[in-house]
Coordinates of C-alpha atoms in Angstrom, one line a residue:
Chain K
X1 CA 0.0 0.0 0.0
X2 CA 1.1 3.6 -0.6
X3 CA 2.4 5.7 2.3
X4 CA 0.8 9.1 2.2
X5 CA 2.0 12.0 4.3
X6 CA -0.3 14.9 4.7
X7 CA 0.3 18.2 6.5
X8 CA -0.7 20.1 8.5
X9 CA -2.7 17.6 10.5
X10 CA -4.9 20.4 11.8
X11 CA -5.2 24.1 11.8
X12 CA -7.4 26.9 13.1
X13 CA -7.7 29.8 10.7
X14 CA -9.3 33.2 10.5
X15 CA -12.1 34.0 8.1
X16 CA -10.8 35.4 4.8
X17 CA -7.3 33.8 4.9
X18 CA -6.0 30.8 2.9
X19 CA -4.5 27.5 3.9
X20 CA -2.3 25.2 1.7
X21 CA -2.4 21.5 2.5
X22 CA 0.5 19.3 1.3
X23 CA 0.3 15.7 0.3
X24 CA 3.5 13.6 -0.3
X25 CA 3.3 10.0 -1.6
X26 CA 6.2 7.5 -1.3
X27 CA 5.7 6.2 -4.8
X28 CA 4.9 7.8 -8.2
X29 CA 1.2 7.9 -9.0
X30 CA -0.6 9.3 -12.0
X31 CA -3.8 10.4 -10.2
X32 CA -4.2 12.1 -6.8
X33 CA -7.6 12.9 -5.4
X34 CA -8.7 15.5 -2.9
X35 CA -11.7 14.9 -0.8
X36 CA -13.6 16.9 1.7
X37 CA -15.5 15.5 4.7
X38 CA -17.8 18.1 6.4
X39 CA -18.8 17.4 10.0
X40 CA -21.1 14.4 10.2
X41 CA -21.0 13.9 6.5
X42 CA -19.3 11.5 4.1
X43 CA -16.4 12.1 1.8
X44 CA -17.0 14.3 -1.3
X45 CA -14.6 14.5 -4.1
X46 CA -13.3 18.0 -4.7
X47 CA -11.0 17.4 -7.7
X48 CA -8.6 15.0 -9.4
X49 CA -5.0 16.2 -9.7
X50 CA -3.1 15.0 -12.7
X51 CA 0.6 15.6 -13.1
X52 CA 1.4 18.0 -15.9
X53 CA -2.2 19.2 -16.5
X54 CA -4.8 21.2 -14.8
X55 CA -6.9 19.6 -12.1
X56 CA -10.4 18.3 -12.9
X57 CA -13.0 19.7 -10.5
X58 CA -16.3 18.1 -9.5
X59 CA -19.6 19.9 -9.7
X60 CA -19.8 22.6 -6.9
X61 CA -16.0 23.1 -6.6
X62 CA -14.0 25.7 -8.5
X63 CA -10.4 26.4 -9.1
X64 CA -10.5 29.9 -7.7
X65 CA -11.7 28.5 -4.3
X66 CA -9.6 25.3 -4.3
X67 CA -6.5 25.8 -6.4
X68 CA -4.4 22.6 -6.8
X69 CA -0.8 22.1 -7.8
X70 CA 0.7 18.9 -9.0
X71 CA 4.4 19.6 -9.7
X72 CA 5.5 15.9 -9.9
X73 CA 4.2 12.4 -9.6
X74 CA 4.7 12.2 -5.8
X75 CA 3.4 15.6 -4.5
X76 CA 0.3 17.8 -4.6
X77 CA -1.1 20.7 -2.7
X78 CA -4.6 21.9 -2.2
X79 CA -5.3 25.5 -1.2
X80 CA -8.5 26.5 0.5
X81 CA -8.9 30.2 -0.4
X82 CA -10.7 33.1 1.3
X83 CA -12.0 30.8 4.0
X84 CA -15.3 31.0 5.7
X85 CA -16.7 28.9 8.6
X86 CA -18.5 26.7 6.0
X87 CA -15.0 25.5 4.9
X88 CA -14.5 23.8 8.3
X89 CA -14.0 20.2 7.4
X90 CA -11.5 17.4 7.1
X91 CA -9.6 17.5 3.9
X92 CA -8.1 14.2 2.6
X93 CA -5.7 13.4 -0.2
X94 CA -5.8 9.9 -1.6
X95 CA -4.2 7.8 -4.3
X96 CA -5.4 4.7 -6.1
X97 CA -3.6 1.4 -5.9
X98 CA -1.4 0.2 -8.8
X99 CA -4.4 -1.2 -10.8
X100 CA -6.9 1.5 -9.6
X101 CA -8.4 -1.3 -7.6
X102 CA -8.6 0.5 -4.3
X103 CA -8.0 3.9 -2.7
X104 CA -5.5 4.8 0.0
X105 CA -5.9 7.9 2.2
X106 CA -3.6 10.4 3.8
X107 CA -4.0 11.1 7.5
X108 CA -6.2 14.2 6.8
X109 CA -6.2 17.8 7.7
X110 CA -8.7 19.0 10.2
X111 CA -9.5 22.6 9.4
X112 CA -11.5 24.9 11.6
X113 CA -12.4 28.4 10.4
X114 CA -13.4 31.0 12.9
Chain N
X1 CA -25.2 11.0 -10.7
X2 CA -24.1 7.9 -8.9
X3 CA -25.3 7.6 -5.3
X4 CA -24.6 5.4 -2.4
X5 CA -27.1 5.1 0.5
X6 CA -26.5 3.9 4.0
X7 CA -28.4 3.9 7.2
X8 CA -26.6 6.5 9.4
X9 CA -27.3 4.6 12.6
X10 CA -26.1 4.5 15.2
X11 CA -26.2 0.7 15.2
X12 CA -25.6 -0.7 18.7
X13 CA -24.7 -4.3 19.2
X14 CA -23.4 -6.2 22.3
X15 CA -19.8 -7.5 22.4
X16 CA -19.6 -10.9 20.6
X17 CA -22.7 -10.4 18.5
X18 CA -22.9 -10.1 14.7
X19 CA -23.1 -6.5 13.3
X20 CA -24.8 -6.2 10.0
X21 CA -24.2 -3.1 7.9
X22 CA -26.1 -2.4 4.7
X23 CA -25.6 -0.2 1.6
X24 CA -27.5 0.3 -1.7
X25 CA -26.2 2.0 -4.8
X26 CA -27.9 3.7 -7.8
X27 CA -25.7 2.8 -10.8
X28 CA -26.5 -0.7 -12.0
X29 CA -23.3 -0.7 -14.0
X30 CA -21.0 -0.4 -10.9
X31 CA -18.4 -3.1 -10.7
X32 CA -16.3 -2.4 -7.6
X33 CA -17.4 -2.0 -4.0
X34 CA -15.6 -1.2 -0.9
X35 CA -16.0 -1.0 2.9
X36 CA -13.9 1.5 4.8
X37 CA -13.7 1.9 8.6
X38 CA -13.2 5.4 10.0
X39 CA -12.4 6.0 13.7
X40 CA -13.3 9.4 15.0
X41 CA -10.7 12.0 13.9
X42 CA -8.9 9.5 11.7
X43 CA -8.8 8.9 7.9
X44 CA -10.7 6.0 6.3
X45 CA -9.1 2.6 6.3
X46 CA -10.0 0.0 3.7
X47 CA -11.4 -3.2 5.3
X48 CA -12.9 -5.1 2.3
X49 CA -13.3 -4.9 -1.4
X50 CA -15.7 -7.0 -3.4
X51 CA -16.3 -7.3 -7.1
X52 CA -18.4 -10.4 -7.7
X53 CA -21.8 -11.5 -6.6
X54 CA -21.8 -13.6 -3.4
X55 CA -19.8 -13.5 -0.2
X56 CA -16.2 -12.7 0.5
X57 CA -14.7 -13.5 3.9
X58 CA -11.6 -12.0 5.6
X59 CA -11.2 -13.0 9.2
X60 CA -14.2 -11.7 11.2
X61 CA -15.5 -9.7 8.2
X62 CA -17.7 -10.9 5.4
X63 CA -18.8 -8.7 2.5
X64 CA -21.8 -9.6 0.5
X65 CA -22.7 -8.3 -2.9
X66 CA -26.0 -8.7 -4.8
X67 CA -25.8 -6.8 -8.1
X68 CA -29.4 -7.6 -9.1
X69 CA -30.6 -5.9 -6.0
X70 CA -27.8 -3.3 -6.1
X71 CA -27.1 -4.1 -2.5
X72 CA -23.8 -4.5 -0.5
X73 CA -23.5 -5.5 3.1
X74 CA -20.8 -6.0 5.7
X75 CA -21.1 -8.6 8.5
X76 CA -18.8 -8.3 11.5
X77 CA -18.7 -11.5 13.5
X78 CA -17.8 -11.6 17.2
X79 CA -18.0 -7.8 17.4
X80 CA -15.5 -6.2 19.7
X81 CA -15.5 -2.7 21.3
X82 CA -12.6 -1.9 19.1
X83 CA -14.9 -2.3 16.1
X84 CA -16.8 0.8 17.2
X85 CA -16.4 3.2 14.3
X86 CA -18.1 4.7 11.3
X87 CA -18.3 2.3 8.4
X88 CA -18.3 3.8 4.9
X89 CA -19.6 2.0 1.9
X90 CA -18.1 3.1 -1.4
X91 CA -18.5 2.4 -5.1
X92 CA -15.9 3.0 -7.8
X93 CA -16.8 6.2 -9.6
X94 CA -14.9 5.8 -12.8
X95 CA -11.8 4.3 -14.5
X96 CA -9.5 6.8 -12.8
X97 CA -10.0 5.2 -9.4
X98 CA -12.0 7.7 -7.5
X99 CA -14.7 6.5 -5.1
X100 CA -18.2 7.6 -4.3
X101 CA -19.0 7.2 -0.6
X102 CA -22.1 6.8 1.4
X103 CA -22.7 8.8 4.5
X104 CA -21.5 6.0 6.7
X105 CA -23.1 3.9 9.5
X106 CA -21.9 4.5 13.0
X107 CA -21.4 1.3 14.9
X108 CA -21.2 1.0 18.6
X109 CA -20.2 -2.3 20.2
X110 CA -21.1 -2.4 23.9
X111 CA -18.9 -4.4 26.3

């Protein structure tokens, strides 16, 4: 299984500021996925990060709010911009297994916006 | 839009009993199904995957799939307090490997 390091593990931020979350994988992967888990809710896919091209965003998520970088096959960042209390969630990066047969998750970032 | 439905619970069972968790999905063409366990404040951890109709057993866990009924279940035998967690059912969303998750069922195993 892939080892995924995600940081920060948690943060408390002020309204209107931005936070960048980093995700490092111990092996090269083509796709990386960013999920959000709002309190008491399930995981919702924000976007798919492809190396060398722009990220693909799901309905309801836009690049201006959640810009993503993917500079190489082992690293990605997700920025939560101009934060509001509604952005308080757990943010998770994930990567598929070698045959896209399963999904592995990072440890998550617990974000609280005041 | 693919959807995955689960009873949010909480489901409470006594220690040593069988816990039964259920899930239905909307896309009849779905082929890959997963159960994740998520402890409070932690990220999801894969427990079982199942791709064919029938049962798949792994230790105390059994996943059951019925594609005709679009139904997936997870049985936990000899439930332990350490099994207390939220169990997420997921379906493969596409060829890229992303998953579509249900809202999860919270399981509580009482000593």
